[in-house]
PDB file of C-alpha atoms in Angstrom:
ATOM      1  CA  UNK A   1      20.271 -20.003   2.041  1.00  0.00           C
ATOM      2  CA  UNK A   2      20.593 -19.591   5.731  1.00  0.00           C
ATOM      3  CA  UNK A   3      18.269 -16.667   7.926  1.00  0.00           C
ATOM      4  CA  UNK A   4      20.866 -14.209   8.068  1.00  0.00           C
ATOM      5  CA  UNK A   5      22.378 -14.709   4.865  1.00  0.00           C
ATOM      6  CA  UNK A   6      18.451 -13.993   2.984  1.00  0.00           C
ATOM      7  CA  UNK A   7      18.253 -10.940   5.233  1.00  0.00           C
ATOM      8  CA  UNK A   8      21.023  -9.722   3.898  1.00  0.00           C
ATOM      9  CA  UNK A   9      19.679 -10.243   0.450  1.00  0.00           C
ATOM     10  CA  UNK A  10      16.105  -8.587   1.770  1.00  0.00           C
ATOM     11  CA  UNK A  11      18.140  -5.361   2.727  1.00  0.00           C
ATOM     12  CA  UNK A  12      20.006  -5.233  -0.495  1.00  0.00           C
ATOM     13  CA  UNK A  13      17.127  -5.878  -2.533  1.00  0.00           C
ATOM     14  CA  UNK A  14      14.947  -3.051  -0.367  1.00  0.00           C
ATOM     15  CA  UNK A  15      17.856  -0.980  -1.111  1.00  0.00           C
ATOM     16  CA  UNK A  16      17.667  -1.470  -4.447  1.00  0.00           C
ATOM     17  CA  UNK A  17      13.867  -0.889  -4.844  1.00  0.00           C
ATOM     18  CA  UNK A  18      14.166   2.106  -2.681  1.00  0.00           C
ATOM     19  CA  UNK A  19      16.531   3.778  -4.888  1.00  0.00           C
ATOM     20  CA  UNK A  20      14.838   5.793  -7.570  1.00  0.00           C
ATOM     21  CA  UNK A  21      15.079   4.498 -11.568  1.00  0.00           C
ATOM     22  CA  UNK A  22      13.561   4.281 -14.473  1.00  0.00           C
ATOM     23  CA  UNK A  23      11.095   2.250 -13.261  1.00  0.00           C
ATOM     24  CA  UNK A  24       9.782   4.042 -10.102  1.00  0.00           C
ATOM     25  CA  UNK A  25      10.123   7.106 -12.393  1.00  0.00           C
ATOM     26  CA  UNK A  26       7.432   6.019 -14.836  1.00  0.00           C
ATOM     27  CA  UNK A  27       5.286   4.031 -11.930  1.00  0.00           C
ATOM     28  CA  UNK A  28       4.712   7.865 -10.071  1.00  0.00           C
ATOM     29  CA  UNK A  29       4.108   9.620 -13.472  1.00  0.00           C
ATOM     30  CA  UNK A  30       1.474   6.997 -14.610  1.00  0.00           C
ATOM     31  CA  UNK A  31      -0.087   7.047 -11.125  1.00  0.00           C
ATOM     32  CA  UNK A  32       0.278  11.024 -10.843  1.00  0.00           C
ATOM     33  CA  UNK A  33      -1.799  10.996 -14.191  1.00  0.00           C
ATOM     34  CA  UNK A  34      -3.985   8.055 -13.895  1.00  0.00           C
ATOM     35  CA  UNK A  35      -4.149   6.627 -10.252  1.00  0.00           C
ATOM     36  CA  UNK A  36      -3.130   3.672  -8.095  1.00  0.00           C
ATOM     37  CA  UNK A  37      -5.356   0.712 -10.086  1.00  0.00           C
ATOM     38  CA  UNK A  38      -4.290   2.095 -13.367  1.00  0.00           C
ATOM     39  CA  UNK A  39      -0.806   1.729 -12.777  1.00  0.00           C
ATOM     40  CA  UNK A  40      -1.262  -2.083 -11.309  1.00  0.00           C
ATOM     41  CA  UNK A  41      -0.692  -3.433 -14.926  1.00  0.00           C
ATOM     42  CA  UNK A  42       2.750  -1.148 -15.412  1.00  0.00           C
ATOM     43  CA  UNK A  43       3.845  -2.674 -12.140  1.00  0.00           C
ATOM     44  CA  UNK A  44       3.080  -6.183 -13.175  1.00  0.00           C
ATOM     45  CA  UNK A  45       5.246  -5.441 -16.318  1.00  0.00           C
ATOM     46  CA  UNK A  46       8.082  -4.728 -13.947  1.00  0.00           C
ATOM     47  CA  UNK A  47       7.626  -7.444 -11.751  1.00  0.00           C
ATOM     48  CA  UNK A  48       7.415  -9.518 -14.700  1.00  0.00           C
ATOM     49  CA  UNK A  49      10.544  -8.951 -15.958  1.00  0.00           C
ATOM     50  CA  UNK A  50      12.835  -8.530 -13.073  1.00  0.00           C
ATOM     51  CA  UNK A  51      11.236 -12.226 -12.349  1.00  0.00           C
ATOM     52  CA  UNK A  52      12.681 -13.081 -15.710  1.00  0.00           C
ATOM     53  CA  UNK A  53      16.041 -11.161 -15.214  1.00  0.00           C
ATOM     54  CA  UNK A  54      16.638 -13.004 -11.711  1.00  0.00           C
ATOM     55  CA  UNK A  55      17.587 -16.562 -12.320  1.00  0.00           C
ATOM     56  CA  UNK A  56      18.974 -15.752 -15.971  1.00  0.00           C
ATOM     57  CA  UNK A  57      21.608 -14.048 -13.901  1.00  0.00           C
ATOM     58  CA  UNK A  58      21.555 -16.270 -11.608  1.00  0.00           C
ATOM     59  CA  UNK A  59      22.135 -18.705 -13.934  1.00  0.00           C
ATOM     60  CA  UNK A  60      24.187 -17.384 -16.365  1.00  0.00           C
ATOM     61  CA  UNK A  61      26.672 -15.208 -14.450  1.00  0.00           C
ATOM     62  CA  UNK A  62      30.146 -16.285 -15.761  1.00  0.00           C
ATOM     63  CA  UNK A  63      28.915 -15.796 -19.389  1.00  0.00           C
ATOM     64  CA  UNK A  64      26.929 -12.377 -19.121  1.00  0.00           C
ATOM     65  CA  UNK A  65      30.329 -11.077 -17.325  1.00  0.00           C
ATOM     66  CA  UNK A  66      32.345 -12.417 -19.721  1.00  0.00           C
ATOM     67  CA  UNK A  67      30.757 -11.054 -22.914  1.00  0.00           C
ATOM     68  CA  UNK A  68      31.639  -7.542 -23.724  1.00  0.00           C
ATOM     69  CA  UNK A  69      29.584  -6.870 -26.485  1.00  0.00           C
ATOM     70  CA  UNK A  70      26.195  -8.241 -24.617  1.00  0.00           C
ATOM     71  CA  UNK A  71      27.028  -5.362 -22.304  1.00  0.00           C
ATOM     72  CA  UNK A  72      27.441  -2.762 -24.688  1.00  0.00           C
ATOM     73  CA  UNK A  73      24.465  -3.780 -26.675  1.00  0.00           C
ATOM     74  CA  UNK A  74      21.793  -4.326 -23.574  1.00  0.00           C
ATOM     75  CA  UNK A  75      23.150  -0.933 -22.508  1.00  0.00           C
ATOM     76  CA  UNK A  76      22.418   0.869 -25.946  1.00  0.00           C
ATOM     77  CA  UNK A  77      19.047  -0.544 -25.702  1.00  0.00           C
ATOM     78  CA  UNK A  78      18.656   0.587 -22.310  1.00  0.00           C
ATOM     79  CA  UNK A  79      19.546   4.097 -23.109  1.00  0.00           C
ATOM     80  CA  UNK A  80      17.645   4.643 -26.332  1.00  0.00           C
ATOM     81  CA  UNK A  81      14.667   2.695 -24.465  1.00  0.00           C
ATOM     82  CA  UNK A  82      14.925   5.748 -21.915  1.00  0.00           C
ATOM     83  CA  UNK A  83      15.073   8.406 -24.306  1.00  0.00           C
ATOM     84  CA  UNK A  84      12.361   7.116 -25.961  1.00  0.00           C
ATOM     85  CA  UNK A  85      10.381   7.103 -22.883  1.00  0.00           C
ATOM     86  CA  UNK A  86      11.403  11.005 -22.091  1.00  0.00           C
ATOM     87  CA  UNK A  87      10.360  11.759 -25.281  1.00  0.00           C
ATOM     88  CA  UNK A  88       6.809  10.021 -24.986  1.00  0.00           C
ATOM     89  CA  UNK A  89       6.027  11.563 -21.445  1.00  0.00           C
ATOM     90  CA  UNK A  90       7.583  15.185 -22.071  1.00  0.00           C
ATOM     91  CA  UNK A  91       4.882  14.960 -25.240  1.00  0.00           C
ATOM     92  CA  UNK A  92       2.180  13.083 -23.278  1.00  0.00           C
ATOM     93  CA  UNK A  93      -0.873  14.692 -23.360  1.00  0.00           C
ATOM     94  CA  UNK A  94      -1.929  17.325 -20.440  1.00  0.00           C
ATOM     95  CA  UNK A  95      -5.437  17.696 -21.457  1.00  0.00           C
ATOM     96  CA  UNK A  96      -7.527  14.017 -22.603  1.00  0.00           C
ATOM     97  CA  UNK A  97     -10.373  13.778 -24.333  1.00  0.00           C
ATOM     98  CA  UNK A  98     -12.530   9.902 -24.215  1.00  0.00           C
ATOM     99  CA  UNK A  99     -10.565   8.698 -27.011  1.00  0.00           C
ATOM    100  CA  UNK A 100      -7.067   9.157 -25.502  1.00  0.00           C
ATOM    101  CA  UNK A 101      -8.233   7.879 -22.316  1.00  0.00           C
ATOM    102  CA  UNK A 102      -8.717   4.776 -24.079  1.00  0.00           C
ATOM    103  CA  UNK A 103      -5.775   4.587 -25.987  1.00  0.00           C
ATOM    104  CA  UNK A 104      -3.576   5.530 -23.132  1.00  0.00           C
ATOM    105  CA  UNK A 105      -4.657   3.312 -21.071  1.00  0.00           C
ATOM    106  CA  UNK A 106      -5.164   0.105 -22.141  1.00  0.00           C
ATOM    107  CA  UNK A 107      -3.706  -2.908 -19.485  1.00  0.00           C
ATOM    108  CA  UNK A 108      -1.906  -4.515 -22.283  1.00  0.00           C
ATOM    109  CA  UNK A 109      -0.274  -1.622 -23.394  1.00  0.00           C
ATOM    110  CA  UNK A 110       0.432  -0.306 -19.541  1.00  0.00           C
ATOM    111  CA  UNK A 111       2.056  -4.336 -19.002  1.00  0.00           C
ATOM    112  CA  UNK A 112       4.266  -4.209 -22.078  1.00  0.00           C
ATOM    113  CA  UNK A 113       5.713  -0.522 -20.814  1.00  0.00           C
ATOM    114  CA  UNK A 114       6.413  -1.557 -17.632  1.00  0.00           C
ATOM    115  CA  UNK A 115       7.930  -4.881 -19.039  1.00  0.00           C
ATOM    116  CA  UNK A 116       9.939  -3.112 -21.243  1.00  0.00           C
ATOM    117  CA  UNK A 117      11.088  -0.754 -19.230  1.00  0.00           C
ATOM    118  CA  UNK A 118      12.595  -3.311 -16.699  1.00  0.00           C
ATOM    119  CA  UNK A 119      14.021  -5.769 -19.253  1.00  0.00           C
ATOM    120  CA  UNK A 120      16.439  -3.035 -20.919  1.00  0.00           C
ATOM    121  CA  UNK A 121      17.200  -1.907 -17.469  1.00  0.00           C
ATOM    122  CA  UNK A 122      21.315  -2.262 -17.748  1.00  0.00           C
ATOM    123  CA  UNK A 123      21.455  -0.642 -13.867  1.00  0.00           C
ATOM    124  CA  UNK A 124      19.348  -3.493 -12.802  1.00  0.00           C
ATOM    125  CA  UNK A 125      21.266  -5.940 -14.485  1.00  0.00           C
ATOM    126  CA  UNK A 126      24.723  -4.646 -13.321  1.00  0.00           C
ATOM    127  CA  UNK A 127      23.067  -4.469  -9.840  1.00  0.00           C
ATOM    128  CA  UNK A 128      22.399  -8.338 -10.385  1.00  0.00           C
ATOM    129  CA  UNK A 129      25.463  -9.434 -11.637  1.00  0.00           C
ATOM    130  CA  UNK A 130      27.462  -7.641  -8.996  1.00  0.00           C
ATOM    131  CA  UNK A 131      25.461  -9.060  -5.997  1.00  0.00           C
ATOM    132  CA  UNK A 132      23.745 -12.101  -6.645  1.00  0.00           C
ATOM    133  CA  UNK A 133      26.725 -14.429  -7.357  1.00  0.00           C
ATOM    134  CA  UNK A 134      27.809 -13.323  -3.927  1.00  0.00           C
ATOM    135  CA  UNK A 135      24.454 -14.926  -2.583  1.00  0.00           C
ATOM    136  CA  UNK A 136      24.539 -18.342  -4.268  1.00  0.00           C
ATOM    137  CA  UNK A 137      26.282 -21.212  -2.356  1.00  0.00           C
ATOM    138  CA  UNK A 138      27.632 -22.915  -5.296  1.00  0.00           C
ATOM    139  CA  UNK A 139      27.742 -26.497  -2.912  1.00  0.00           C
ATOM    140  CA  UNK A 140      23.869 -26.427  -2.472  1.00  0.00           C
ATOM    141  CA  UNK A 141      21.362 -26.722  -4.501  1.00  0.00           C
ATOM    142  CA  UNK A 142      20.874 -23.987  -6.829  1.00  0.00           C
ATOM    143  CA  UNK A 143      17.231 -24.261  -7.353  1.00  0.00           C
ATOM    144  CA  UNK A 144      15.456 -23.356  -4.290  1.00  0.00           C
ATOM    145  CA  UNK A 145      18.128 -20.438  -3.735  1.00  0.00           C
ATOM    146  CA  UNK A 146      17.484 -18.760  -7.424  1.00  0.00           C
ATOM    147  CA  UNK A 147      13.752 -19.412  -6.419  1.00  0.00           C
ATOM    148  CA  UNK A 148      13.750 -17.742  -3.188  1.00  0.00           C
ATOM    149  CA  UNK A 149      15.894 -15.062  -4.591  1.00  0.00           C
ATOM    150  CA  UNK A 150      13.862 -14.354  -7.193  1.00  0.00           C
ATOM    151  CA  UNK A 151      10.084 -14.085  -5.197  1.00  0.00           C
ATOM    152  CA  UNK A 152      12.181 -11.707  -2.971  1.00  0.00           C
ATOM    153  CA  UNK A 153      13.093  -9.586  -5.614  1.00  0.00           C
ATOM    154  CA  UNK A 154       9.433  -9.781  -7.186  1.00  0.00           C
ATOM    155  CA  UNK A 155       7.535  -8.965  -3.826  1.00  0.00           C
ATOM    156  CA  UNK A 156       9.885  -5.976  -2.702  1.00  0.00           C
ATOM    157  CA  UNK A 157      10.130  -4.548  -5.969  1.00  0.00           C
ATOM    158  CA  UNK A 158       6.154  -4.815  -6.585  1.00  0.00           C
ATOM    159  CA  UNK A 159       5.605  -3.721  -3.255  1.00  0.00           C
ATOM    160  CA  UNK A 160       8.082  -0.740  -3.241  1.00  0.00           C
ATOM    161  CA  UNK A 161       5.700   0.019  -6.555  1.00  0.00           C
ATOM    162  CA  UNK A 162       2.679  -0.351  -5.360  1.00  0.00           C
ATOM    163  CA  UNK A 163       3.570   1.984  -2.405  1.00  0.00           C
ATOM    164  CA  UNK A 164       4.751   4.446  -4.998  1.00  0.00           C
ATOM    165  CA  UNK A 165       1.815   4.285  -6.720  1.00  0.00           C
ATOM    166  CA  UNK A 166      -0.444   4.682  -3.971  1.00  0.00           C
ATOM    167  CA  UNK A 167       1.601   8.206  -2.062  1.00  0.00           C
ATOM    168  CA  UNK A 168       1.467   9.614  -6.106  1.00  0.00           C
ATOM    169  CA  UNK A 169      -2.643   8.817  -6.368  1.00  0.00           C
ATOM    170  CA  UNK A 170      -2.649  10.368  -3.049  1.00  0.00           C
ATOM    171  CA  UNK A 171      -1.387  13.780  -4.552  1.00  0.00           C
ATOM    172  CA  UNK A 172      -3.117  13.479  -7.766  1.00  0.00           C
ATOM    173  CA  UNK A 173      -5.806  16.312  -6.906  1.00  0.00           C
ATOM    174  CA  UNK A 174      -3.008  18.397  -6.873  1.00  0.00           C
ATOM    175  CA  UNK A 175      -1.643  17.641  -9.817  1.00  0.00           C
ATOM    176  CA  UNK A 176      -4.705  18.387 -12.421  1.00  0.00           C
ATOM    177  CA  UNK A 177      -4.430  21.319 -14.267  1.00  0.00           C
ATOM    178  CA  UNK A 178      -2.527  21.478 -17.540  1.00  0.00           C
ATOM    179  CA  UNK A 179       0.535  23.503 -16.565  1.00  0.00           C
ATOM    180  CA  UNK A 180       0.902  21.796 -13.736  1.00  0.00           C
ATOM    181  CA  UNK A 181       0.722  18.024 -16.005  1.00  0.00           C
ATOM    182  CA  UNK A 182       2.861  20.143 -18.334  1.00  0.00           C
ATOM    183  CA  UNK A 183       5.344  20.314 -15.720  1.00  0.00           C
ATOM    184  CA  UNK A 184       5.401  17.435 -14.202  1.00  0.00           C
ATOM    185  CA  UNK A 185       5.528  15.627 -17.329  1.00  0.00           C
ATOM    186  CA  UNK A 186       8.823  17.762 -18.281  1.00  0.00           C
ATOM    187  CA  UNK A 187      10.402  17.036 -14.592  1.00  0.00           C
ATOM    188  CA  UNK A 188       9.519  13.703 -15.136  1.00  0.00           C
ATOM    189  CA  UNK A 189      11.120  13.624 -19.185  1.00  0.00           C
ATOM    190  CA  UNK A 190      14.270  15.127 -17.413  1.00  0.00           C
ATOM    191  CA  UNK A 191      14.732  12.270 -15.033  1.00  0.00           C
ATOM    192  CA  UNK A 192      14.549   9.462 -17.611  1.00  0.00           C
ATOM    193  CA  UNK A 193      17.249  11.373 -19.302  1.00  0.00           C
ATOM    194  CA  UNK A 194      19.481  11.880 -16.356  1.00  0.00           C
ATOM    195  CA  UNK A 195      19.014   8.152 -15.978  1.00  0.00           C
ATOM    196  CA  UNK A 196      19.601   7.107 -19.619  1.00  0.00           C
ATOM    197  CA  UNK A 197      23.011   9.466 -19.635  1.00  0.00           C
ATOM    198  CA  UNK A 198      23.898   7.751 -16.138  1.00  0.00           C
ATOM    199  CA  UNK A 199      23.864   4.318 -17.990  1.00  0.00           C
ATOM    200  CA  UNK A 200      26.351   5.333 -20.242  1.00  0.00           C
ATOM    201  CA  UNK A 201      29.023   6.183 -17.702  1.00  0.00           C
ATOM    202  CA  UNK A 202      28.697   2.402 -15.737  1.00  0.00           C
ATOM    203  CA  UNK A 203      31.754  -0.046 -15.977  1.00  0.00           C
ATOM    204  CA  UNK A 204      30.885  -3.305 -17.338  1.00  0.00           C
ATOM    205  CA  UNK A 205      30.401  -5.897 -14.970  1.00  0.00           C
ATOM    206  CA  UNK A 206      33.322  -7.597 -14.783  1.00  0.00           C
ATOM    207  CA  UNK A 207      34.903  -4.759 -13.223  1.00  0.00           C
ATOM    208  CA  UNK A 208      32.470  -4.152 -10.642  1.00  0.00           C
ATOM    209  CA  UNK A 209      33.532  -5.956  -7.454  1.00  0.00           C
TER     210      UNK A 209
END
């Protein structure tokens, strides 16, 4: 992959990160409630996965375009993923006592999330499959592109997070009484909705051009 042809890709993929989704949704809510370093191991999660989701597109283009019922099926996920993740921050918690400080907390549990989150993400995939194949030179090695592909991704995404994040911790002393957790938690709830019901309207891939 040529200069100019990767900063294409770098735009795109800012783009992309830019854009708000499910995943900068829950990366300003976590940092709104629990600051910047808290909200590292969410990020991770994210990163985590899109580095997964990358080459596997990448690499397996023709057949995730070509199978209908993968769509449908990644999609469902996706949306009942979201929901689920509405549901669990319109109920979070405004006030927290020691022990759900703990619980809510953990790294682990913050990775998986974040993970999750990403890996269900049927936007994110249909972004992939509609622009990487458009990047890969098909008469070069495939390797190092996927590979440089991917750590792009990875470090604008993470960064893009991170940033997030950081302008959310930021606000957080304005953002610490219970009605106003109560409703930013609810504001919050309502975008993962909006996002889960946007999922359901998108075209499967192989009619994206």
């Amino acid at each position: 992959m040529n200069l100019d042809l990767w900063l294409v890709f770098l735009g795109g993929a800012l783009l992309s990160a830019v854009l708000p989704g499910a995943g900068a949704i829950l990366t300003l809510n976590h940092a709104f409630q629990r600051g910047w370093c808290k909200t590292l191991p969410l990020i991770a999660g994210q990163a985590t996965a899109l580095g997964l989701m990358v080459p596997i597109v990448a690499l397996g283009t023709e057949a995730l375009r070509a199978s209908a019922t993968a769509w449908l099926l990644l999609k469902g996920i996706s949306v009942l993923w979201l929901l689920f993740a509405a549901y669990r921050t319109w109920r979070a918690p405004v006030i927290m006592d020691a022990y759900d400080v703990v619980t809510l907390t953990r790294c682990a549990q913050r990775f998986c999330w974040g993970f999750l989150t990403d890996i269900t993400n049927a936007k994110a995939l249909a972004f992939l499959l509609a622009t990487l194949p458009v990047f890969l030179n098909p008469s070069q090695s495939l390797g190092p592109q996927i590979t440089l592909m991917t750590l792009t991704m990875v470090m604008v995404d993470a960064l893009m997070m991170t940033l997030y994040a950081l302008i959310a911790a930021r606000l957080r002393p304005y953002f610490q009484s219970p009605e106003t957790r109560k409703q930013q938690n609810r504001l919050f709830a309502g975008f993962l909705v909006f996002i889960a019901v946007s999922l359901c309207f998108i075209e499967h891939p192989t009619l994206i051009q």
